[in-house]
Amino acid sequence: MEDLERIKDRLDNIRSVEPIVTSLRTIAMGGWQVALRRMRASSAYLSNLSEVLSVLIPQVSPDDLASANVVLRAMPQRPVMLVIASERGLCGSYNDVVTEGAARLISEQQVRSERVHVATVGARATTYFQARDWPLLLSHPLPITRVPSLSLVRRLATQLLEHLASGEIDGVYVIYSPYRTTTTAEPVARLWLPIEAASLPGGESPPWPPPIVETEPRLLFRRVIEDRMLVNLFQVVMEASASEQSARYRAMDNSSSNLQELIEELTQSYHTARQHAITMEMLDLMAGSGELRRGRDRER
């Protein structure tokens, strides 16, 4: 009976955990879909900005391009490597893949640059680098219960641009895990600033009839470039969030499947133990009945 009670207690404990895992899986799926929608929306907006830039770039001077952080070829010597991980766990090996891969990419960049700064987004990235005594230029938390918002990315971009304007850094690389449906991809380092001229639209045939630009082209170009920088960073953060949420969904889905298998095994063990206990009780009753019968026979 002791084994029977132990199995039943364990089965009850696992059944109490199952709804929590199912809820976490549902929440991860919701965040995953939100991040994917924002990724697609930002891609569409970037395409629209590229169309506007293709009209404006021929109308601005090289000085205007330089003032907007546009260079012919980016070779930053004092870059900051911005590592995006998650704020919490329960997402499988996602954070390990991102942080360990980021450490390798930072080491490679140190060979090419005079000095490399490190910044983090997400508590798991911050904890990883602080535990290894890496000085952080800045660390930015992420929301725990929802996908990062555009306002959060705008605050992050403002901080990075302030460091860039001060001359402390001369470039920004974003390290994140590209989105893959079925696995966590190795992180990549993507140049955010300065903007390489080759990444801007150019060389296409001008539209006909030519669009009418009522605002001063230089001012409009500056505004469009600022929007493009912000949306580019937002798109990367959304892609990292989609990678995180998909990893969390897979982890919770695997946990849910494992719980189901464990419940089935324990249920079978419980029934087997219960049948065994009933059999033993019946044997005890039969043995007791036999003793009583033999006792009556001796009395006769």
mmCIF file of C-alpha atoms in Angstrom:
data_model
loop_
_atom_site.group_PDB
_atom_site.id
_atom_site.type_symbol
_atom_site.label_atom_id
_atom_site.label_comp_id
_atom_site.label_asym_id
_atom_site.label_seq_id
_atom_site.Cartn_x
_atom_site.Cartn_y
_atom_site.Cartn_z
ATOM 1 C CA MET A 1 0.000 0.000 0.000
ATOM 2 C CA GLU A 2 2.912 2.337 0.618
ATOM 3 C CA ASP A 3 4.035 2.031 -3.032
ATOM 4 C CA LEU A 4 0.456 2.592 -4.144
ATOM 5 C CA GLU A 5 0.174 5.834 -2.173
ATOM 6 C CA ARG A 6 3.559 7.035 -3.408
ATOM 7 C CA ILE A 7 2.586 6.440 -7.050
ATOM 8 C CA LYS A 8 -0.748 8.194 -6.520
ATOM 9 C CA ASP A 9 0.922 11.233 -4.914
ATOM 10 C CA ARG A 10 3.404 11.479 -7.761
ATOM 11 C CA LEU A 11 0.623 11.152 -10.327
ATOM 12 C CA ASP A 12 -1.379 13.914 -8.632
ATOM 13 C CA ASN A 13 1.681 16.193 -8.580
ATOM 14 C CA ILE A 14 2.353 15.695 -12.287
ATOM 15 C CA ARG A 15 -1.296 16.247 -13.168
ATOM 16 C CA SER A 16 -1.218 19.530 -11.252
ATOM 17 C CA VAL A 17 1.801 20.686 -13.298
ATOM 18 C CA GLU A 18 0.305 19.758 -16.672
ATOM 19 C CA PRO A 19 -2.108 22.755 -16.924
ATOM 20 C CA ILE A 20 0.759 25.145 -16.162
ATOM 21 C CA VAL A 21 2.903 23.721 -18.957
ATOM 22 C CA THR A 22 -0.060 23.828 -21.344
ATOM 23 C CA SER A 23 -0.707 27.483 -20.460
ATOM 24 C CA LEU A 24 2.951 28.399 -21.001
ATOM 25 C CA ARG A 25 2.836 26.684 -24.382
ATOM 26 C CA THR A 26 -0.267 28.666 -25.357
ATOM 27 C CA ILE A 27 1.305 31.950 -24.226
ATOM 28 C CA ALA A 28 4.474 31.169 -26.190
ATOM 29 C CA MET A 29 2.420 30.457 -29.299
ATOM 30 C CA GLY A 30 0.650 33.807 -28.921
ATOM 31 C CA GLY A 31 3.928 35.704 -28.532
ATOM 32 C CA TRP A 32 5.410 33.790 -31.452
ATOM 33 C CA GLN A 33 2.565 34.832 -33.767
ATOM 34 C CA VAL A 34 2.715 38.465 -32.608
ATOM 35 C CA ALA A 35 6.462 38.628 -33.303
ATOM 36 C CA LEU A 36 5.993 37.104 -36.772
ATOM 37 C CA ARG A 37 3.250 39.602 -37.652
ATOM 38 C CA ARG A 38 5.439 42.506 -36.561
ATOM 39 C CA MET A 39 8.348 41.091 -38.551
ATOM 40 C CA ARG A 40 6.221 41.018 -41.698
ATOM 41 C CA ALA A 41 4.821 44.493 -41.032
ATOM 42 C CA SER A 42 8.282 45.988 -40.507
ATOM 43 C CA SER A 43 9.538 44.340 -43.718
ATOM 44 C CA ALA A 44 6.671 45.892 -45.666
ATOM 45 C CA TYR A 45 7.358 49.304 -44.123
ATOM 46 C CA LEU A 46 11.065 49.040 -44.945
ATOM 47 C CA SER A 47 10.148 48.318 -48.565
ATOM 48 C CA ASN A 48 8.074 51.509 -48.645
ATOM 49 C CA LEU A 49 10.928 53.502 -47.126
ATOM 50 C CA SER A 50 13.297 52.105 -49.756
ATOM 51 C CA GLU A 51 10.997 53.397 -52.501
ATOM 52 C CA VAL A 52 11.048 56.854 -50.941
ATOM 53 C CA LEU A 53 14.833 56.766 -50.529
ATOM 54 C CA SER A 54 15.311 55.818 -54.166
ATOM 55 C CA VAL A 55 13.693 59.147 -55.046
ATOM 56 C CA LEU A 56 15.471 61.239 -52.404
ATOM 57 C CA ILE A 57 19.067 59.981 -52.606
ATOM 58 C CA PRO A 58 19.785 61.577 -56.024
ATOM 59 C CA GLN A 59 18.612 64.911 -54.580
ATOM 60 C CA VAL A 60 20.881 65.050 -51.514
ATOM 61 C CA SER A 61 24.572 65.881 -51.210
ATOM 62 C CA PRO A 62 27.424 63.669 -49.962
ATOM 63 C CA ASP A 63 27.508 65.809 -46.809
ATOM 64 C CA ASP A 64 23.868 64.953 -46.157
ATOM 65 C CA LEU A 65 24.698 61.271 -46.531
ATOM 66 C CA ALA A 66 27.643 61.561 -44.141
ATOM 67 C CA SER A 67 25.577 63.406 -41.527
ATOM 68 C CA ALA A 68 23.061 60.537 -41.640
ATOM 69 C CA ASN A 69 25.764 57.955 -40.757
ATOM 70 C CA VAL A 70 26.014 56.702 -44.335
ATOM 71 C CA VAL A 71 29.509 55.562 -45.320
ATOM 72 C CA LEU A 72 30.977 53.917 -48.385
ATOM 73 C CA ARG A 73 32.300 50.978 -46.393
ATOM 74 C CA ALA A 74 31.890 50.342 -42.681
ATOM 75 C CA MET A 75 35.020 49.322 -40.774
ATOM 76 C CA PRO A 76 34.322 50.388 -37.179
ATOM 77 C CA GLN A 77 37.300 50.297 -34.822
ATOM 78 C CA ARG A 78 35.343 50.943 -31.612
ATOM 79 C CA PRO A 79 32.081 49.081 -32.197
ATOM 80 C CA VAL A 80 29.561 47.944 -29.628
ATOM 81 C CA MET A 81 28.247 44.409 -29.947
ATOM 82 C CA LEU A 82 24.596 44.421 -28.874
ATOM 83 C CA VAL A 83 23.608 40.904 -27.750
ATOM 84 C CA ILE A 84 19.888 40.065 -27.713
ATOM 85 C CA ALA A 85 18.821 37.120 -25.532
ATOM 86 C CA SER A 86 15.708 36.531 -23.419
ATOM 87 C CA GLU A 87 14.532 38.006 -20.134
ATOM 88 C CA ARG A 88 13.573 34.618 -18.667
ATOM 89 C CA GLY A 89 14.209 30.940 -19.206
ATOM 90 C CA LEU A 90 12.004 27.964 -20.098
ATOM 91 C CA CYS A 91 13.091 28.199 -23.737
ATOM 92 C CA GLY A 92 15.371 25.200 -24.090
ATOM 93 C CA SER A 93 18.924 25.882 -25.210
ATOM 94 C CA TYR A 94 18.065 29.246 -26.800
ATOM 95 C CA ASN A 95 19.987 31.433 -24.341
ATOM 96 C CA ASP A 96 23.006 29.123 -24.281
ATOM 97 C CA VAL A 97 23.199 29.126 -28.082
ATOM 98 C CA VAL A 98 22.896 32.920 -28.253
ATOM 99 C CA THR A 99 25.316 33.847 -25.460
ATOM 100 C CA GLU A 100 28.015 31.317 -26.301
ATOM 101 C CA GLY A 101 27.796 32.191 -29.991
ATOM 102 C CA ALA A 102 27.910 35.895 -29.121
ATOM 103 C CA ALA A 103 31.082 35.384 -27.082
ATOM 104 C CA ARG A 104 32.728 33.793 -30.127
ATOM 105 C CA LEU A 105 31.610 36.598 -32.452
ATOM 106 C CA ILE A 106 32.868 39.235 -30.008
ATOM 107 C CA SER A 107 36.248 37.504 -29.777
ATOM 108 C CA GLU A 108 36.481 37.483 -33.578
ATOM 109 C CA GLN A 109 35.606 41.184 -33.736
ATOM 110 C CA GLN A 110 38.293 42.002 -31.164
ATOM 111 C CA VAL A 111 40.897 40.803 -33.663
ATOM 112 C CA ARG A 112 39.631 43.265 -36.299
ATOM 113 C CA SER A 113 38.999 46.306 -34.084
ATOM 114 C CA GLU A 114 40.944 48.456 -31.655
ATOM 115 C CA ARG A 115 38.370 48.138 -28.883
ATOM 116 C CA VAL A 116 35.078 46.274 -28.702
ATOM 117 C CA HIS A 117 32.284 47.275 -26.333
ATOM 118 C CA VAL A 118 29.487 44.942 -25.255
ATOM 119 C CA ALA A 119 25.842 45.801 -24.616
ATOM 120 C CA THR A 120 23.014 43.453 -23.756
ATOM 121 C CA VAL A 121 19.269 43.199 -24.215
ATOM 122 C CA GLY A 122 17.563 40.697 -21.925
ATOM 123 C CA ALA A 123 18.487 39.582 -18.409
ATOM 124 C CA ARG A 124 19.968 36.268 -19.556
ATOM 125 C CA ALA A 125 22.547 38.010 -21.750
ATOM 126 C CA THR A 126 23.338 40.501 -18.979
ATOM 127 C CA THR A 127 23.842 37.732 -16.415
ATOM 128 C CA TYR A 128 26.053 35.732 -18.782
ATOM 129 C CA PHE A 129 28.511 38.547 -19.488
ATOM 130 C CA GLN A 130 28.524 39.951 -15.956
ATOM 131 C CA ALA A 131 29.377 36.500 -14.602
ATOM 132 C CA ARG A 132 32.444 36.534 -16.870
ATOM 133 C CA ASP A 133 33.459 40.088 -15.845
ATOM 134 C CA TRP A 134 32.752 41.637 -19.244
ATOM 135 C CA PRO A 135 32.206 45.400 -18.799
ATOM 136 C CA LEU A 136 28.856 46.417 -20.316
ATOM 137 C CA LEU A 137 28.320 49.684 -22.145
ATOM 138 C CA LEU A 138 24.608 49.350 -21.407
ATOM 139 C CA SER A 139 22.085 46.682 -20.482
ATOM 140 C CA HIS A 140 18.426 46.874 -21.384
ATOM 141 C CA PRO A 141 15.668 44.676 -19.896
ATOM 142 C CA LEU A 142 12.883 43.078 -21.902
ATOM 143 C CA PRO A 143 9.243 42.684 -20.876
ATOM 144 C CA ILE A 144 8.520 39.329 -19.243
ATOM 145 C CA THR A 145 4.929 38.800 -20.325
ATOM 146 C CA ARG A 146 4.785 40.323 -23.808
ATOM 147 C CA VAL A 147 6.703 40.892 -27.026
ATOM 148 C CA PRO A 148 8.971 43.997 -27.035
ATOM 149 C CA SER A 149 7.249 47.148 -28.262
ATOM 150 C CA LEU A 150 8.361 49.830 -30.700
ATOM 151 C CA SER A 151 8.704 52.333 -27.850
ATOM 152 C CA LEU A 152 11.161 50.012 -26.092
ATOM 153 C CA VAL A 153 13.229 49.709 -29.273
ATOM 154 C CA ARG A 154 13.119 53.493 -29.708
ATOM 155 C CA ARG A 155 14.561 54.001 -26.208
ATOM 156 C CA LEU A 156 17.280 51.465 -26.971
ATOM 157 C CA ALA A 157 18.093 53.174 -30.285
ATOM 158 C CA THR A 158 18.274 56.562 -28.547
ATOM 159 C CA GLN A 159 20.804 55.243 -26.029
ATOM 160 C CA LEU A 160 22.962 53.748 -28.775
ATOM 161 C CA LEU A 161 22.843 56.935 -30.860
ATOM 162 C CA GLU A 162 23.903 58.990 -27.826
ATOM 163 C CA HIS A 163 26.988 56.814 -27.377
ATOM 164 C CA LEU A 164 27.669 57.107 -31.102
ATOM 165 C CA ALA A 165 27.335 60.903 -31.050
ATOM 166 C CA SER A 166 29.713 61.171 -28.083
ATOM 167 C CA GLY A 167 32.437 59.386 -30.057
ATOM 168 C CA GLU A 168 32.705 56.589 -27.508
ATOM 169 C CA ILE A 169 31.750 54.097 -30.205
ATOM 170 C CA ASP A 170 31.848 54.294 -33.987
ATOM 171 C CA GLY A 171 29.585 51.410 -34.943
ATOM 172 C CA VAL A 172 26.867 49.058 -33.732
ATOM 173 C CA TYR A 173 26.578 45.344 -34.460
ATOM 174 C CA VAL A 174 23.495 43.451 -33.318
ATOM 175 C CA ILE A 175 24.034 39.808 -32.351
ATOM 176 C CA TYR A 176 20.886 37.704 -32.397
ATOM 177 C CA SER A 177 19.557 34.301 -33.417
ATOM 178 C CA PRO A 178 17.868 34.455 -36.853
ATOM 179 C CA TYR A 179 14.390 33.022 -36.919
ATOM 180 C CA ARG A 180 14.049 29.353 -37.872
ATOM 181 C CA THR A 181 10.800 27.423 -37.549
ATOM 182 C CA THR A 182 12.095 24.136 -36.193
ATOM 183 C CA THR A 183 15.390 24.931 -34.478
ATOM 184 C CA THR A 184 17.449 27.648 -32.782
ATOM 185 C CA ALA A 185 19.896 29.077 -35.307
ATOM 186 C CA GLU A 186 23.455 30.053 -34.470
ATOM 187 C CA PRO A 187 23.652 33.799 -33.784
ATOM 188 C CA VAL A 188 24.877 36.266 -36.389
ATOM 189 C CA ALA A 189 26.339 39.771 -36.102
ATOM 190 C CA ARG A 190 24.428 42.290 -38.223
ATOM 191 C CA LEU A 191 25.736 45.807 -38.797
ATOM 192 C CA TRP A 192 23.186 48.412 -37.726
ATOM 193 C CA LEU A 193 25.305 51.572 -37.816
ATOM 194 C CA PRO A 194 26.955 53.109 -39.734
ATOM 195 C CA ILE A 195 24.863 52.481 -42.828
ATOM 196 C CA GLU A 196 26.803 51.201 -45.807
ATOM 197 C CA ALA A 197 25.922 53.011 -49.023
ATOM 198 C CA ALA A 198 25.597 49.694 -50.846
ATOM 199 C CA SER A 199 22.645 48.768 -48.596
ATOM 200 C CA LEU A 200 20.651 51.801 -49.740
ATOM 201 C CA PRO A 201 18.491 51.699 -52.870
ATOM 202 C CA GLY A 202 20.112 53.122 -55.958
ATOM 203 C CA GLY A 203 20.761 52.460 -59.602
ATOM 204 C CA GLU A 204 17.128 51.733 -60.457
ATOM 205 C CA SER A 205 15.375 53.515 -63.264
ATOM 206 C CA PRO A 206 13.587 56.616 -61.950
ATOM 207 C CA PRO A 207 9.802 56.293 -61.800
ATOM 208 C CA TRP A 208 7.716 57.992 -64.439
ATOM 209 C CA PRO A 209 6.172 60.393 -63.999
ATOM 210 C CA PRO A 210 8.643 61.586 -61.361
ATOM 211 C CA PRO A 211 7.090 62.004 -57.900
ATOM 212 C CA ILE A 212 6.537 65.489 -56.551
ATOM 213 C CA VAL A 213 8.617 66.174 -53.419
ATOM 214 C CA GLU A 214 7.063 69.141 -51.629
ATOM 215 C CA THR A 215 9.289 69.007 -48.531
ATOM 216 C CA GLU A 216 12.945 69.997 -48.607
ATOM 217 C CA PRO A 217 14.642 66.761 -49.872
ATOM 218 C CA ARG A 218 17.467 67.053 -47.344
ATOM 219 C CA LEU A 219 15.075 67.261 -44.374
ATOM 220 C CA LEU A 220 12.856 64.506 -45.724
ATOM 221 C CA PHE A 221 15.881 62.290 -46.351
ATOM 222 C CA ARG A 222 17.027 62.782 -42.778
ATOM 223 C CA ARG A 223 13.603 61.794 -41.428
ATOM 224 C CA VAL A 224 13.329 58.726 -43.678
ATOM 225 C CA ILE A 225 16.831 57.543 -42.718
ATOM 226 C CA GLU A 226 15.964 57.904 -39.025
ATOM 227 C CA ASP A 227 12.800 55.863 -39.541
ATOM 228 C CA ARG A 228 14.750 53.278 -41.492
ATOM 229 C CA MET A 229 17.330 52.918 -38.708
ATOM 230 C CA LEU A 230 14.617 52.501 -36.080
ATOM 231 C CA VAL A 231 12.566 49.996 -38.075
ATOM 232 C CA ASN A 232 15.687 48.005 -38.974
ATOM 233 C CA LEU A 233 16.488 47.617 -35.276
ATOM 234 C CA PHE A 234 12.847 46.855 -34.500
ATOM 235 C CA GLN A 235 12.808 44.136 -37.158
ATOM 236 C CA VAL A 236 15.915 42.505 -35.665
ATOM 237 C CA VAL A 237 14.422 42.606 -32.159
ATOM 238 C CA MET A 238 11.200 41.052 -33.490
ATOM 239 C CA GLU A 239 13.150 38.320 -35.260
ATOM 240 C CA ALA A 240 15.034 37.575 -32.041
ATOM 241 C CA SER A 241 11.725 37.527 -30.169
ATOM 242 C CA ALA A 242 10.224 35.124 -32.718
ATOM 243 C CA SER A 243 13.242 32.847 -32.278
ATOM 244 C CA GLU A 244 12.869 32.981 -28.497
ATOM 245 C CA GLN A 245 9.120 32.337 -28.498
ATOM 246 C CA SER A 246 9.384 29.488 -31.007
ATOM 247 C CA ALA A 247 12.106 27.907 -28.852
ATOM 248 C CA ARG A 248 9.905 28.329 -25.769
ATOM 249 C CA TYR A 249 6.924 26.795 -27.574
ATOM 250 C CA ARG A 250 8.993 23.785 -28.642
ATOM 251 C CA ALA A 251 10.319 23.356 -25.097
ATOM 252 C CA MET A 252 6.825 23.522 -23.588
ATOM 253 C CA ASP A 253 5.420 21.229 -26.281
ATOM 254 C CA ASN A 254 8.119 18.651 -25.568
ATOM 255 C CA SER A 255 7.482 19.001 -21.839
ATOM 256 C CA SER A 256 3.760 18.511 -22.387
ATOM 257 C CA SER A 257 4.405 15.361 -24.429
ATOM 258 C CA ASN A 258 6.780 14.037 -21.773
ATOM 259 C CA LEU A 259 4.212 14.723 -19.059
ATOM 260 C CA GLN A 260 1.575 12.825 -21.005
ATOM 261 C CA GLU A 261 3.890 9.843 -21.381
ATOM 262 C CA LEU A 262 4.788 9.990 -17.694
ATOM 263 C CA ILE A 263 1.123 10.189 -16.692
ATOM 264 C CA GLU A 264 0.343 7.150 -18.840
ATOM 265 C CA GLU A 265 3.252 5.198 -17.347
ATOM 266 C CA LEU A 266 2.344 6.133 -13.771
ATOM 267 C CA THR A 267 -1.326 5.374 -14.391
ATOM 268 C CA GLN A 268 -0.370 1.937 -15.658
ATOM 269 C CA SER A 269 1.957 1.455 -12.679
ATOM 270 C CA TYR A 270 -0.807 2.581 -10.322
ATOM 271 C CA HIS A 271 -3.304 0.088 -11.767
ATOM 272 C CA THR A 272 -0.705 -2.684 -11.670
ATOM 273 C CA ALA A 273 0.174 -1.893 -8.053
ATOM 274 C CA ARG A 274 -3.509 -1.684 -7.153
ATOM 275 C CA GLN A 275 -4.216 -5.052 -8.758
ATOM 276 C CA HIS A 276 -1.235 -6.493 -6.936
ATOM 277 C CA ALA A 277 -2.491 -5.084 -3.633
ATOM 278 C CA ILE A 278 -5.969 -6.538 -4.240
ATOM 279 C CA THR A 279 -4.455 -9.902 -5.156
ATOM 280 C CA MET A 280 -2.378 -9.925 -1.980
ATOM 281 C CA GLU A 281 -5.443 -9.053 0.099
ATOM 282 C CA MET A 282 -7.368 -11.893 -1.525
ATOM 283 C CA LEU A 283 -4.508 -14.280 -0.827
ATOM 284 C CA ASP A 284 -4.441 -13.138 2.796
ATOM 285 C CA LEU A 285 -8.186 -13.712 3.057
ATOM 286 C CA MET A 286 -7.876 -17.138 1.496
ATOM 287 C CA ALA A 287 -5.008 -18.035 3.816
ATOM 288 C CA GLY A 288 -6.991 -16.818 6.817
ATOM 289 C CA SER A 289 -10.051 -18.755 5.688
ATOM 290 C CA GLY A 290 -7.940 -21.893 5.354
ATOM 291 C CA GLU A 291 -6.563 -21.471 8.867
ATOM 292 C CA LEU A 292 -10.066 -21.095 10.278
ATOM 293 C CA ARG A 293 -11.227 -24.186 8.445
ATOM 294 C CA ARG A 294 -8.305 -26.236 9.733
ATOM 295 C CA GLY A 295 -8.934 -24.950 13.249
ATOM 296 C CA ARG A 296 -12.547 -26.096 13.160
ATOM 297 C CA ASP A 297 -11.485 -29.487 11.807
ATOM 298 C CA ARG A 298 -9.079 -29.970 14.743
ATOM 299 C CA GLU A 299 -11.800 -29.080 17.246
ATOM 300 C CA ARG A 300 -13.979 -31.846 15.852
#
